[in-house]
Structures are given as structure tokens and as C-alpha cells.
Amino acid sequence: MTELRHRGPTEKDLLQQQQESESEVRTDGEAPSDSEIKPDPGVPPTVDDTPEVLSKALSGMSSRWKNWWVRGILTLAMISFFFIIIYLGPMVLMMIVSALRGQAKHNLKFRVSCFRDHHDSLPPILYHLPWFRTLSWYFLLCVNYFFYGETVTDYFSALVQREEPLRILSKYHRFISFTLYLTGFCMFVLSLVKKHYRLQFYMFGWTHVTLLIVVTQSHLIIHNLFEGMIWFIVPISCVICNDIMAYMFGFFFGRTPLIKLSPKKTWEGFIGGFFATVVFGLLLSYVMAGWRYFVCPVEFNNDSNRFEVDCEPSDLFQLQDYTLPSVLQSLIGWETVRIYPFQIHSVALSAFASLMGPFGGFFASGFKRAFKIKDFANTIPGHGGIMDRFDCQYLMATFVNVYIGSFIRGPNPSRVMQQLLALRLDQQLHIFNTLRAHLIEKGLLSAIEEAA
Amino acid sequence: MTELRKRGGGDRDAENISDKDTDGEDRFGLGGEGDRDSKPDTDTPEVQPSVDNTPKCLNKALAGMSSRWKNWWIRGILTLTMISGFFLIIYMGPLPLMLMVLAIQIKCFQEIITIGYRVYHSYELPWFRTLSWYFLLCVNYFFYGETVAENFGNLVQRDEPLQFLVRYHRFISFALYLSGFCMFVLSLVKKHYRLQFYMFAWTHVTLLIVVSQSHLVIQNLFEGLIWFIVPISTVICNDITAYICGFFFGRTPLIKLSPKKTWEGFIGGFFSTVVFGFIFAYLLAQYNYFVCPVEYSESNSFLIDCEPSDLFVLQDYTLPSVLQTVLRWKTVKIYPFQIHSIALSTFASLIGPFGGFFASGFKRAFKIKDFADTIPGHGGIMDRFDCQYLVATFVHVYLTSFIRGPNPSKVLQQLLVLQPEQQLSIFNTLKSHLTETGMIPPAIRGP
């Protein structure tokens, strides 16, 4: 909930941190004892970031309940904010995802800088080497440019074809991105300073791992979004629900600890959260699958220059009758049930969110233990940094993307068309003939009648 | 040539100090390391006695010479051996080449991971090795699966289990990776969190660098052996000619990181490499074996036979007037590919060395002289391939941006996977497009 280290340390802090670092170095990565909540002695006092209004309203309660209320209110605020953004539409969602990614990366970077200071007993030196921050942000920019360029090329193809500069940028996109990255790489090599080689390589490696984790994930999230907002909302909601449900089950029934890494998690919470999330997923997808706004792929309308979410819902989102297995039949007394096929997929998504999502959380907990921080930052009062909220989302976006790619849809037809038109004419003819033979075989194309 | 640290155990003092203090090399008295580097035979005092890996026969043959020339001869002989081995494997065909790339990749990975272990004393925790190798396996499975799916379409269509694997390939790879990830989380041990996270990150960065590069090398190979041979040869040539030019004319140091490099070597190497690339491309472009894309035919073997594309057909180019007066030729017959080879050579000479500087910085940062001592006189495999880093990526990006369009069989595959209505609409669009461009006479309809 609070940072153990401040931004821009004061001299007194530096001294304390140096003392800390000496003892840290001797124990070589030994984590503090199991209590996550007790702050380290010798650490600067915690910063309370809660807004004044909340503090006043809750001033009467004991600190434990106050904490609980702060967390609860902020949770509701975030969820409402989330739904408002969904209402505003895909474009805004994309911008939010980018902003979050930048913030998350900033959090991670900052953590590392602080850690590095102590490890090498050179507190302020890192901030005096201006290249580090510039380079990290530059690499973030390059990778973002690359990913967004690919997205634009894929989904905004008509727009791209129209504008001449965009067309050139799109055609040589990979080359341009690579050149940008190379420039950063050469700048890194030229910026190597004699006494700080190791630090600089750490930062380089750190930046790349962070980019790999954070940026790839958000790129995949945006891909999922274009597939249909439901593929974006349901996974994220399942993870949030699992978080909340596991917490509540653990709060009321929790007894057996789950894993040494996170002493607050319990088996009861884990299993209860699993079942609750599956049920929640089923209900939420039932509600959402009825609305075109959520179900249709996001398309960019070339004429009106806006995003369009309108289509004929695919089979996944049409109600169908399913015969219940006899076990459930005797239980519930219904013979068939009308559900969307998508709800069956949502069971898979919820199951993944409940079983694997926590591993992302454990990863982040281990990470925080390893580098002795309580939270990634204190951006959100009561919850910590952005990364704290999103640590369980890690892996979820990748899973959804892989799931969609493997089981739901094939390749993007407009992209295939683009590639077709880029081929040589004789290759196109060859493909044309093969395709025609294939379609005639399947009976889609009558050999005699070929409509103009 | 020698490692500053031995495997497991070894000099306790050196290891203990290295982690705790800064990069302050003044502590080790290595401030003058720059000077020492130029005399390859003097060992820094803190280092274990050198392990001489040279085969006995070489030792006997060179027993008479002074140690400096002996070193030079060893390097020279090993260089020739490696180059001959390279050409031999090329002669043997694409499959041995692919296996060679795979072997090199694994060895590079192993070298870098071993360094990581040593730096972080993680040799004793058994999960680290297993997990690192497991991740290597997953990533390789993913990349090779994509390659097989793209290029071995014939083989895949025939085999039922292979079809299944290809269709759900990404899902399977992801599941494999996830298992590794979960095993990592479960293996976190209380006192060693930081170490384990370091190794996790180290493994991933190494995979990113080494494995994706080798995958791109193989993609280039399938485009045509010439796209594989020419870039690698130009990097090797640049290495050698920069060394020779530096040896004879070297005066001005190039960069503090590598004190042995000089501006004269750099520029001399640049021009020599461009000329070499130009000539070498001319030689190779004549043979179908090098120029044609590698295909996997129905008969379970690799097929390299085709009609060479325009790039590899001699064309007349009018020389610019400057060169005309100098050479007194009006036109010259060259392959268009040779012009591309100039771009490749330029990149190999100008940016390739940055890969070398990166590796030098890395070795300085972690206080090692060489990545390993696999090759006598040269160090580890990674030492030989550090300049190749980035060149493979460049060639791949260059290919996809400027040379070839999408792969037609891949497009066909994607087409066949689409929904029937989508196929139909694409069919109609394509038909109108082809009719417009005159490939299909509009009057003819029929099966």
C-alpha cells in the first residue's frame, strides 16, 4: 500500500538506505520474515496518499476497517471508471491501455533504479547518467511504434491505402521500426561508461524484459479488443472477480495457507474463488452476448472515419439449445437449456483466470519480496501501483489471444486479401485456380454458374 | 582465451568481491585493462592459470615458435578450419545447415547461461538449469513449429498427427511455456528470490537475443542459400580485413570499449568488405543451388530448383559518368543482387561491429575474458558470433521490406482456413482484380 522508498531521496534517507544496503548485501537476497504487513525498521515513515475527503469521512474508524473501506471504495471507483470507459468506446479503451502501459513500465523502471542504488552503494549516480532514462523510454517508444504500426496496418487498411505518407510508412514499417531500434542499440553501446558497465547492462536487460512482459501483453489486449469488446471485457472482469471473490472467501472461510510466497492466500479462497468466478463468467457472458456493441468485431468505417461496431453476430453469439447431461437434468429438472456457445468458452476463460491468474500474482509477490518492496508504487490509494492491480492480468491477455487464434477464428480476411494483392500476378493466378477448385469441390461455387 | 572464473567453486575471494562492489574496476587494478588487452598473452594476476585447449598435434607443430606468433598461427589455422567446415556443410545441403544453426544456437545459449550462473552463484540450485533448458526447448519448439508449418506444407498435409500439432501449434507452445512459468513460481525458494528472478530475466533476454536471431537465420536460409551465405561471409570478412588493416595501418583507437579496434581498421575493413561482398555475390548468383528458395518436395527431400528471379539475372547497367571515365566502360553487366549485397556489406561493416562492442562491454561488465574456451585461440562460440548479432535480423527485415512479398503458399494456407463465405468474397474480389489486370480473359467461364 505504501512505498518503502521515496522518489528523489533526501540525504537522511540516503544514509538510512546505505545502512540498509550494507545489511542487505550480507544477507544476499534473503527476504524478510513472513509478515508482509510489518514495515522494515530503519525505513522512512509511510506516506499516506489517501485523498483528504476520504480521510475525513473515515476518520472515526479503527485503522483496520478504515483500510478495508478505502480499498473497497477505490475498487468500486475503478470498476465504475472501467465501465464508463467501455461505454465511451474502443478508441478510448486503446488510449487507456497505452497510458496504463506507460505507467506500469514507469513503475517497474523506478523500482529497479531504487534497487540498483542500494545494491551498488551508489545512490544518486544512476540519476546522474541521463542516458538510462532516455534510452528506456526510447526503447518503449520504438516497440510501441512497431506494435501500433502493425495494428494500424491490419485493421485500418483502407485508411492506410488512401493516404500516401501512411502507405509508405506501412509498406516499410518493419524496416523503419528496426532502424529506430538499431539507433537505440547503438546509442546504448556508445553510452557505456567505464565504471558502470554492469549497471548499464542490467538496465538494458531489465528494459527488454519489461518491454517483453508489459508491451506484448497490452498489444495482445488490443488485438482481443478488435475481435469484439466481449473478448476484452470478460477476461478482465473474470480476473477482477477472482481477485475479489478469493479475497472474500479467504476472509470468511480462510484457514489453510496456499503458498509460502503469499501468506494471505488460502486454499479456501482459491477454490471458492474458482467456482464463484466460473459462475460469474457464465452470467456476465450471458448478459453481454445479447448486445451487438460487445459482440461484433471493431471495424474502422472508411467513409465515416469512425469506429463501427455493427454486424451480424456469429454463431457463437446465437442462443442454442443444449441438452443437459443427465446428472444436471435430475438436479435442476430442466431437459434442455438455451445458452450461447460463447458461455462455454467463458467457462474456459474463467477457469484459466482462476487457476493461472494467481500465478501471475505470485510472480509479482515473489518479485516484490526479492526486491524488498511492499508495492510497486502508491498511485492508487489503498491498492498500490498500477502494476499491483494488473499483476494477475499478466498471462490472461496472452491466453485469450492464443485461445481465439487456435479455437475461434482463423486469419483475418482483409489481411489475407492484402497479402494476395501484393503477390505477383502469376502467383495470384495460381492461387485463384486452386481456390476455385477448392470452392467447386465444396459446392460453394457451381462449375457452370459464376456470378459476375 | 582464459576464463576469469572456473566452474563451481574456485577462487572464493574473487567471487565474493565481484558481487558486492561497484563496477569500479580500479579495485582490481584493471584500470589499465585497456593496455593489457593489446598484449593477448599476459594474464591479469587474479586469474586462474590459463587452460590450454589446443590440440596436441598443433602444439607439436608449432613448438618451435615464440608464443606471440604461435598464438597468431593457432588463430589462423582455426579460422581456416572453421571456414572450410562452413563451406563443407553448405555443400551438404539445407538440412545439415539447419542443424548447424541449431547446434550453434544451443551452444551460445549454454555459454551465456553459464556466465549468468557463475555471476549469481546459482550453480547449486538444480531447478535453474532445468528451467533454463526447458524454456529454451519451448521457444525452439514454437519457432521450429512455425517454420515447419510454413515451409513444409507438403509434409504436414499428409500426416494426421502433424496436422493437429500445426493447427493448435500456438496453443500447445503457450501451454508448454506456462508450465515452465508455473514451475518457476513454485520453485521460488525463500532466501534466493532475487537470484531466481535474475536468472529468469537472464534466461529470457538470452532467448530473445540468441534464439530469435537463429530463427531469422533459418528463415533467410529458406529464401535462398545466398541470403544465408553472403551476410555471414561478409561479417567474417569484415572481422578479418578489419583485423589485418588494423594490424598494418592501425593508429587511431576507435572506441574505449575495445582498445584493439582502430579507425583505420574500421574504414579499411568497410571498403574491403564491400568489394568482397560484390565479388562474392557475383560468384554465387550464377548457381541455382544458392539462388533458389529451398522447398520441401513431395518426395521427402529438399528441392532447390527454380527459374531464377529477376534479381539473379544479369542485366546491363549504365555506369555513372564518373566511373565511365575511370574505367572506360559504358555499361556493365551485373546482377541486381550485387547492388543489394552492397547494402548488406555496408550494414555488416558499420553496424555489425556494434554487436562486437556490445559483447565486449558485456564481458567487461561481468569481468570475463571470453565467453568460453571452446575454440582454441578464439574463445567460445559466442565470441565468433557476436558480430553476427543484428545482421541476421537486418537481412530478414531487408528481405521482407524490399525483396519479396508474402509467401504464396502461406497465403494459400490461410485462405483455406477461412470461413467459406469469406473465401467466396475473396474469390470474387480476386477474380475481378485478375480480370482487370488481364490475367483472366473476361469471356472464358467454366471449370
Tab-separated table of C-alpha atoms in Angstrom, chain A residues 33-366:
chain	number	residue	atom	x	y	z
A	33	SER	CA	10.118	-12.758	7.635
A	34	ASP	CA	6.716	-13.841	6.581
A	35	SER	CA	4.760	-10.812	7.626
A	36	GLU	CA	4.037	-8.736	4.622
A	37	ILE	CA	2.473	-6.049	6.665
A	38	LYS	CA	5.201	-5.101	9.137
A	39	PRO	CA	7.391	-2.416	7.587
A	40	ASP	CA	11.145	-2.700	7.823
A	41	PRO	CA	12.751	-0.864	10.684
A	42	GLY	CA	15.005	1.930	9.611
A	43	VAL	CA	12.799	2.769	6.674
A	44	PRO	CA	11.356	6.224	6.148
A	45	PRO	CA	7.822	6.591	7.548
A	46	THR	CA	4.977	5.533	5.299
A	47	VAL	CA	3.305	8.040	3.081
A	48	ASP	CA	-0.432	8.209	3.239
A	49	ASP	CA	-1.764	9.074	-0.158
A	50	THR	CA	-5.482	8.898	0.546
A	51	PRO	CA	-7.385	11.964	-0.535
A	52	GLU	CA	-8.452	14.323	2.206
A	53	VAL	CA	-12.143	13.816	1.651
A	54	LEU	CA	-11.914	10.095	2.260
A	55	SER	CA	-9.706	10.547	5.255
A	56	LYS	CA	-12.209	12.855	6.878
A	57	ALA	CA	-15.157	10.588	6.184
A	58	LEU	CA	-13.425	7.586	7.675
A	59	SER	CA	-11.622	9.286	10.481
A	60	GLY	CA	-13.784	7.714	13.092
A	61	MET	CA	-12.999	4.066	12.357
A	62	SER	CA	-10.198	1.914	13.570
A	63	SER	CA	-7.301	1.708	11.172
A	64	ARG	CA	-8.081	-1.865	10.025
A	65	TRP	CA	-11.607	-1.145	8.946
A	66	LYS	CA	-10.552	2.190	7.553
A	67	ASN	CA	-8.105	0.371	5.371
A	68	TRP	CA	-10.801	-2.042	4.236
A	69	TRP	CA	-13.167	0.781	3.365
A	70	VAL	CA	-10.529	2.672	1.448
A	71	ARG	CA	-9.754	-0.410	-0.581
A	72	GLY	CA	-13.432	-1.082	-1.156
A	73	ILE	CA	-14.259	2.417	-2.284
A	74	LEU	CA	-11.303	2.575	-4.591
A	75	THR	CA	-12.252	-0.800	-6.050
A	76	LEU	CA	-15.741	0.422	-6.818
A	77	ALA	CA	-14.352	3.616	-8.259
A	78	MET	CA	-12.033	1.707	-10.551
A	79	ILE	CA	-14.728	-0.679	-11.701
A	80	SER	CA	-17.157	2.165	-12.439
A	81	PHE	CA	-14.440	4.008	-14.265
A	82	PHE	CA	-13.800	0.852	-16.262
A	83	PHE	CA	-17.427	0.595	-17.326
A	84	ILE	CA	-17.605	4.253	-18.261
A	85	ILE	CA	-14.610	3.820	-20.474
A	86	ILE	CA	-16.188	0.794	-22.105
A	87	TYR	CA	-19.216	2.889	-22.821
A	88	LEU	CA	-17.075	5.542	-24.424
A	89	GLY	CA	-15.841	3.070	-26.920
A	90	PRO	CA	-12.885	1.261	-28.375
A	91	MET	CA	-10.745	4.252	-29.193
A	92	VAL	CA	-10.716	5.465	-25.652
A	93	LEU	CA	-10.012	1.948	-24.439
A	94	MET	CA	-6.957	1.782	-26.623
A	95	MET	CA	-5.668	5.059	-25.293
A	96	ILE	CA	-6.217	3.960	-21.737
A	97	VAL	CA	-4.346	0.724	-22.335
A	98	SER	CA	-1.402	2.659	-23.716
A	99	ALA	CA	-1.387	5.073	-20.834
A	100	LEU	CA	-1.506	2.233	-18.344
A	101	ARG	CA	1.311	0.507	-20.060
A	102	GLY	CA	3.452	3.602	-19.868
A	103	GLN	CA	2.639	3.996	-16.213
A	104	ALA	CA	3.299	0.361	-15.461
A	105	LYS	CA	6.622	0.499	-17.174
A	106	HIS	CA	7.499	3.628	-15.321
A	107	ASN	CA	6.695	1.930	-12.059
A	108	LEU	CA	8.837	-1.034	-12.858
A	109	LYS	CA	11.717	1.103	-14.000
A	110	PHE	CA	11.614	3.221	-10.946
A	111	ARG	CA	11.646	0.198	-8.683
A	112	VAL	CA	14.729	-1.039	-10.397
A	113	SER	CA	16.546	2.252	-10.157
A	114	CYS	CA	15.981	2.381	-6.460
A	115	PHE	CA	17.052	-1.161	-6.009
A	116	ARG	CA	20.164	-0.655	-8.028
A	117	ASP	CA	21.155	2.298	-5.937
A	118	HIS	CA	21.264	0.264	-2.816
A	119	HIS	CA	22.808	-2.787	-4.279
A	120	ASP	CA	25.797	-0.978	-5.587
A	121	SER	CA	26.081	1.656	-2.872
A	122	LEU	CA	25.966	4.418	-5.420
A	123	PRO	CA	22.674	6.082	-4.604
A	124	PRO	CA	22.480	9.132	-6.768
A	125	ILE	CA	24.782	8.064	-9.567
A	126	LEU	CA	22.057	6.397	-11.556
A	127	TYR	CA	20.089	9.551	-11.883
A	128	HIS	CA	23.185	11.399	-12.992
A	129	LEU	CA	23.603	9.195	-16.011
A	130	PRO	CA	20.942	10.777	-18.179
A	131	TRP	CA	21.104	8.146	-20.877
A	132	PHE	CA	19.391	5.464	-18.818
A	133	ARG	CA	16.015	7.050	-18.629
A	134	THR	CA	16.177	8.429	-22.131
A	135	LEU	CA	17.136	5.079	-23.564
A	136	SER	CA	14.480	3.152	-21.686
A	137	TRP	CA	11.763	5.495	-22.816
A	138	TYR	CA	13.178	5.468	-26.316
A	139	PHE	CA	13.001	1.675	-26.464
A	140	LEU	CA	9.446	1.816	-25.171
A	141	LEU	CA	8.642	4.255	-27.962
A	142	CYS	CA	10.214	2.035	-30.615
A	143	VAL	CA	8.405	-1.094	-29.542
A	144	ASN	CA	5.121	0.785	-29.275
A	145	TYR	CA	5.617	2.247	-32.718
A	146	PHE	CA	6.238	-1.229	-34.081
A	147	PHE	CA	3.184	-2.794	-32.485
A	148	TYR	CA	0.790	0.011	-33.207
A	149	GLY	CA	2.007	0.183	-36.779
A	150	GLU	CA	1.194	-3.474	-37.215
A	151	THR	CA	-2.245	-2.937	-35.706
A	152	VAL	CA	-2.955	0.030	-37.926
A	153	THR	CA	-1.805	-1.862	-40.983
A	154	ASP	CA	-4.017	-4.789	-40.114
A	155	TYR	CA	-7.208	-3.089	-39.189
A	156	PHE	CA	-7.149	0.280	-40.867
A	157	SER	CA	-6.063	-0.968	-44.248
A	158	ALA	CA	-8.425	1.190	-46.286
A	159	LEU	CA	-7.420	4.328	-44.463
A	160	VAL	CA	-3.799	3.457	-44.976
A	161	GLN	CA	-4.227	2.904	-48.686
A	162	ARG	CA	-5.747	6.320	-49.113
A	163	GLU	CA	-3.109	8.464	-47.512
A	164	GLU	CA	0.175	8.479	-49.360
A	165	PRO	CA	2.545	9.060	-46.427
A	166	LEU	CA	0.739	6.404	-44.418
A	167	ARG	CA	1.084	3.969	-47.248
A	168	ILE	CA	4.834	4.379	-47.394
A	169	LEU	CA	5.144	4.138	-43.655
A	170	SER	CA	3.091	0.992	-43.709
A	171	LYS	CA	4.946	-0.656	-46.550
A	172	TYR	CA	8.351	-0.184	-44.970
A	173	HIS	CA	7.063	-0.403	-41.467
A	174	ARG	CA	9.291	-3.185	-40.258
A	175	PHE	CA	12.339	-1.612	-41.739
A	176	ILE	CA	11.627	1.731	-40.112
A	177	SER	CA	10.940	0.129	-36.735
A	178	PHE	CA	14.110	-1.875	-36.967
A	179	THR	CA	16.123	1.203	-37.826
A	180	LEU	CA	14.682	3.022	-34.851
A	181	TYR	CA	15.549	0.128	-32.587
A	182	LEU	CA	19.045	-0.075	-34.011
A	183	THR	CA	19.620	3.573	-33.298
A	184	GLY	CA	18.709	2.945	-29.693
A	185	PHE	CA	21.008	-0.055	-29.586
A	186	CYS	CA	23.944	1.891	-30.983
A	187	MET	CA	23.281	4.720	-28.554
A	188	PHE	CA	23.344	2.198	-25.754
A	189	VAL	CA	26.700	0.820	-26.880
A	190	LEU	CA	28.153	4.299	-27.257
A	191	SER	CA	26.858	5.309	-23.851
A	192	LEU	CA	28.681	2.558	-21.980
A	193	VAL	CA	30.642	4.267	-19.266
A	194	LYS	CA	33.703	2.613	-17.881
A	195	LYS	CA	32.789	2.087	-14.264
A	196	HIS	CA	29.164	1.255	-14.774
A	197	TYR	CA	29.137	-1.461	-17.379
A	198	ARG	CA	27.283	-3.922	-15.236
A	199	LEU	CA	24.635	-1.462	-14.182
A	200	GLN	CA	24.073	-0.432	-17.720
A	201	PHE	CA	23.721	-3.998	-18.900
A	202	TYR	CA	21.290	-4.677	-16.088
A	203	MET	CA	19.209	-1.727	-17.151
A	204	PHE	CA	19.333	-2.877	-20.740
A	205	GLY	CA	18.232	-6.368	-19.810
A	206	TRP	CA	15.636	-5.027	-17.427
A	207	THR	CA	14.179	-2.719	-20.048
A	208	HIS	CA	13.894	-5.513	-22.524
A	209	VAL	CA	12.252	-7.926	-20.105
A	210	THR	CA	9.801	-5.241	-19.050
A	211	LEU	CA	9.029	-4.449	-22.649
A	212	LEU	CA	8.528	-8.109	-23.352
A	213	ILE	CA	6.119	-8.523	-20.491
A	214	VAL	CA	4.196	-5.298	-20.429
A	215	VAL	CA	4.129	-4.159	-24.011
A	216	THR	CA	3.410	-7.526	-25.577
A	217	GLN	CA	0.545	-8.055	-23.199
A	218	SER	CA	-1.078	-4.732	-23.940
A	219	HIS	CA	-0.656	-5.264	-27.655
A	220	LEU	CA	-2.443	-8.576	-27.324
A	221	ILE	CA	-5.165	-6.915	-25.286
A	222	ILE	CA	-5.786	-4.512	-28.121
A	223	HIS	CA	-5.916	-7.395	-30.583
A	224	ASN	CA	-8.509	-9.081	-28.422
A	225	LEU	CA	-10.446	-5.855	-28.328
A	226	PHE	CA	-10.631	-5.672	-32.077
A	227	GLU	CA	-12.021	-9.159	-32.109
A	228	GLY	CA	-15.015	-7.933	-30.165
A	229	MET	CA	-15.246	-5.979	-26.948
A	230	ILE	CA	-16.604	-9.014	-25.171
A	231	TRP	CA	-13.236	-10.693	-25.599
A	232	PHE	CA	-11.706	-7.776	-23.786
A	233	ILE	CA	-14.248	-7.271	-21.049
A	234	VAL	CA	-14.975	-10.815	-19.969
A	235	PRO	CA	-11.366	-11.856	-19.307
A	236	ILE	CA	-10.531	-8.720	-17.390
A	237	SER	CA	-13.740	-8.962	-15.391
A	238	CYS	CA	-13.084	-12.599	-14.584
A	239	VAL	CA	-9.678	-11.766	-13.218
A	240	ILE	CA	-11.040	-8.910	-11.142
A	241	CYS	CA	-13.870	-11.090	-9.912
A	242	ASN	CA	-11.472	-13.852	-8.992
A	243	ASP	CA	-9.379	-11.385	-7.049
A	244	ILE	CA	-12.366	-10.118	-5.125
A	245	MET	CA	-14.045	-13.492	-4.596
A	246	ALA	CA	-10.859	-15.211	-3.476
A	247	TYR	CA	-10.315	-12.387	-1.036
A	248	MET	CA	-13.812	-12.648	0.374
A	249	PHE	CA	-13.818	-16.421	0.622
A	250	GLY	CA	-10.466	-16.260	2.258
A	251	PHE	CA	-11.701	-13.575	4.623
A	252	PHE	CA	-14.676	-15.586	5.801
A	253	PHE	CA	-13.525	-19.183	5.476
A	254	GLY	CA	-9.815	-18.999	5.069
A	255	ARG	CA	-7.769	-21.459	7.066
A	256	THR	CA	-5.159	-23.408	5.078
A	257	PRO	CA	-2.383	-21.316	3.588
A	258	LEU	CA	-1.854	-21.752	-0.111
A	259	ILE	CA	1.750	-20.907	-0.817
A	260	LYS	CA	4.633	-19.564	1.218
A	261	LEU	CA	5.076	-16.670	-1.166
A	262	SER	CA	1.767	-15.035	-0.350
A	263	PRO	CA	0.804	-15.901	3.222
A	264	LYS	CA	-2.530	-14.161	2.915
A	265	LYS	CA	-3.807	-16.554	0.257
A	266	THR	CA	-5.643	-19.667	1.373
A	267	TRP	CA	-6.907	-22.811	-0.293
A	268	GLU	CA	-10.467	-21.997	0.679
A	269	GLY	CA	-10.175	-18.652	-1.011
A	270	PHE	CA	-8.615	-20.232	-4.067
A	271	ILE	CA	-11.297	-22.871	-4.583
A	272	GLY	CA	-14.171	-20.638	-3.599
A	273	GLY	CA	-12.886	-18.013	-5.958
A	274	PHE	CA	-12.658	-20.575	-8.726
A	275	PHE	CA	-16.283	-21.636	-8.523
A	276	ALA	CA	-17.542	-18.114	-7.972
A	277	THR	CA	-15.620	-16.876	-10.987
A	278	VAL	CA	-16.918	-19.608	-13.264
A	279	VAL	CA	-20.487	-18.793	-12.280
A	280	PHE	CA	-19.863	-15.090	-12.632
A	281	GLY	CA	-18.311	-15.642	-16.056
A	282	LEU	CA	-21.328	-17.590	-17.212
A	283	LEU	CA	-23.706	-14.888	-16.070
A	284	LEU	CA	-21.708	-11.981	-17.398
A	285	SER	CA	-21.271	-13.536	-20.819
A	286	TYR	CA	-24.979	-14.319	-20.952
A	287	VAL	CA	-25.733	-10.687	-20.284
A	288	MET	CA	-23.171	-9.325	-22.691
A	289	ALA	CA	-23.715	-11.708	-25.556
A	290	GLY	CA	-27.083	-10.178	-26.152
A	291	TRP	CA	-25.672	-6.841	-27.221
A	292	ARG	CA	-24.142	-6.228	-30.591
A	293	TYR	CA	-21.985	-3.498	-29.194
A	294	PHE	CA	-19.941	-6.058	-27.364
A	295	VAL	CA	-20.090	-8.951	-29.707
A	296	CYS	CA	-19.173	-7.544	-33.073
A	297	PRO	CA	-15.606	-7.072	-34.246
A	298	VAL	CA	-14.494	-3.494	-34.145
A	299	GLU	CA	-14.133	-2.116	-37.598
A	300	PHE	CA	-12.997	1.144	-38.906
A	301	ASN	CA	-15.506	2.579	-41.279
A	302	ASN	CA	-13.633	4.214	-44.121
A	303	ASP	CA	-16.394	6.552	-45.122
A	304	SER	CA	-17.333	7.977	-41.810
A	305	ASN	CA	-13.833	7.781	-40.353
A	306	ARG	CA	-15.097	6.294	-37.146
A	307	PHE	CA	-15.171	3.016	-35.398
A	308	GLU	CA	-18.092	0.868	-36.171
A	309	VAL	CA	-19.367	-1.960	-34.083
A	310	ASP	CA	-22.184	-3.422	-36.077
A	311	CYS	CA	-22.590	-6.777	-37.680
A	312	GLU	CA	-24.497	-9.981	-37.853
A	313	PRO	CA	-23.498	-11.848	-34.716
A	314	SER	CA	-21.615	-15.028	-35.461
A	315	ASP	CA	-22.796	-18.458	-34.371
A	316	LEU	CA	-21.011	-18.121	-31.105
A	317	PHE	CA	-23.440	-15.462	-30.026
A	318	GLN	CA	-26.677	-17.053	-31.071
A	319	LEU	CA	-28.765	-18.790	-28.483
A	320	GLN	CA	-28.770	-22.522	-28.923
A	321	ASP	CA	-30.369	-25.460	-27.227
A	322	TYR	CA	-28.110	-27.764	-25.360
A	323	THR	CA	-29.222	-30.998	-23.791
A	324	LEU	CA	-28.073	-31.132	-20.229
A	325	PRO	CA	-26.164	-34.186	-19.083
A	326	SER	CA	-28.440	-36.449	-17.097
A	327	VAL	CA	-26.791	-35.636	-13.806
A	328	LEU	CA	-27.702	-31.997	-14.091
A	329	GLN	CA	-31.104	-32.911	-15.500
A	330	SER	CA	-32.119	-34.720	-12.370
A	331	LEU	CA	-30.730	-31.909	-10.240
A	332	ILE	CA	-32.287	-28.946	-11.912
A	333	GLY	CA	-35.294	-30.534	-13.517
A	334	TRP	CA	-34.760	-28.973	-16.951
A	335	GLU	CA	-34.098	-31.014	-20.015
A	336	THR	CA	-32.548	-28.505	-22.293
A	337	VAL	CA	-31.142	-25.120	-21.712
A	338	ARG	CA	-30.726	-22.224	-24.050
A	339	ILE	CA	-27.325	-20.694	-23.788
A	340	TYR	CA	-24.868	-19.015	-26.033
A	341	PRO	CA	-21.955	-21.183	-27.202
A	342	PHE	CA	-19.792	-18.350	-26.050
A	343	GLN	CA	-20.711	-19.170	-22.481
A	344	ILE	CA	-18.964	-22.500	-22.815
A	345	HIS	CA	-15.855	-20.667	-23.908
A	346	SER	CA	-16.292	-18.339	-20.985
A	347	VAL	CA	-16.003	-21.330	-18.674
A	348	ALA	CA	-12.570	-21.993	-20.139
A	349	LEU	CA	-11.613	-18.351	-19.738
A	350	SER	CA	-12.834	-18.195	-16.148
A	351	ALA	CA	-11.097	-21.437	-15.290
A	352	PHE	CA	-7.850	-20.079	-16.635
A	353	ALA	CA	-8.325	-16.784	-14.816
A	354	SER	CA	-8.903	-18.563	-11.509
A	355	LEU	CA	-6.197	-21.157	-11.795
A	356	MET	CA	-3.409	-19.346	-13.597
A	357	GLY	CA	-4.148	-15.759	-12.779
A	358	PRO	CA	-2.946	-16.200	-9.209
A	359	PHE	CA	0.382	-17.456	-10.553
A	360	GLY	CA	0.895	-14.027	-12.059
A	361	GLY	CA	0.125	-12.634	-8.644
A	362	PHE	CA	2.617	-14.995	-7.003
A	363	PHE	CA	5.190	-13.970	-9.551
A	364	ALA	CA	4.652	-10.339	-8.623
A	365	SER	CA	4.735	-11.189	-4.910
A	366	GLY	CA	7.998	-13.031	-5.326
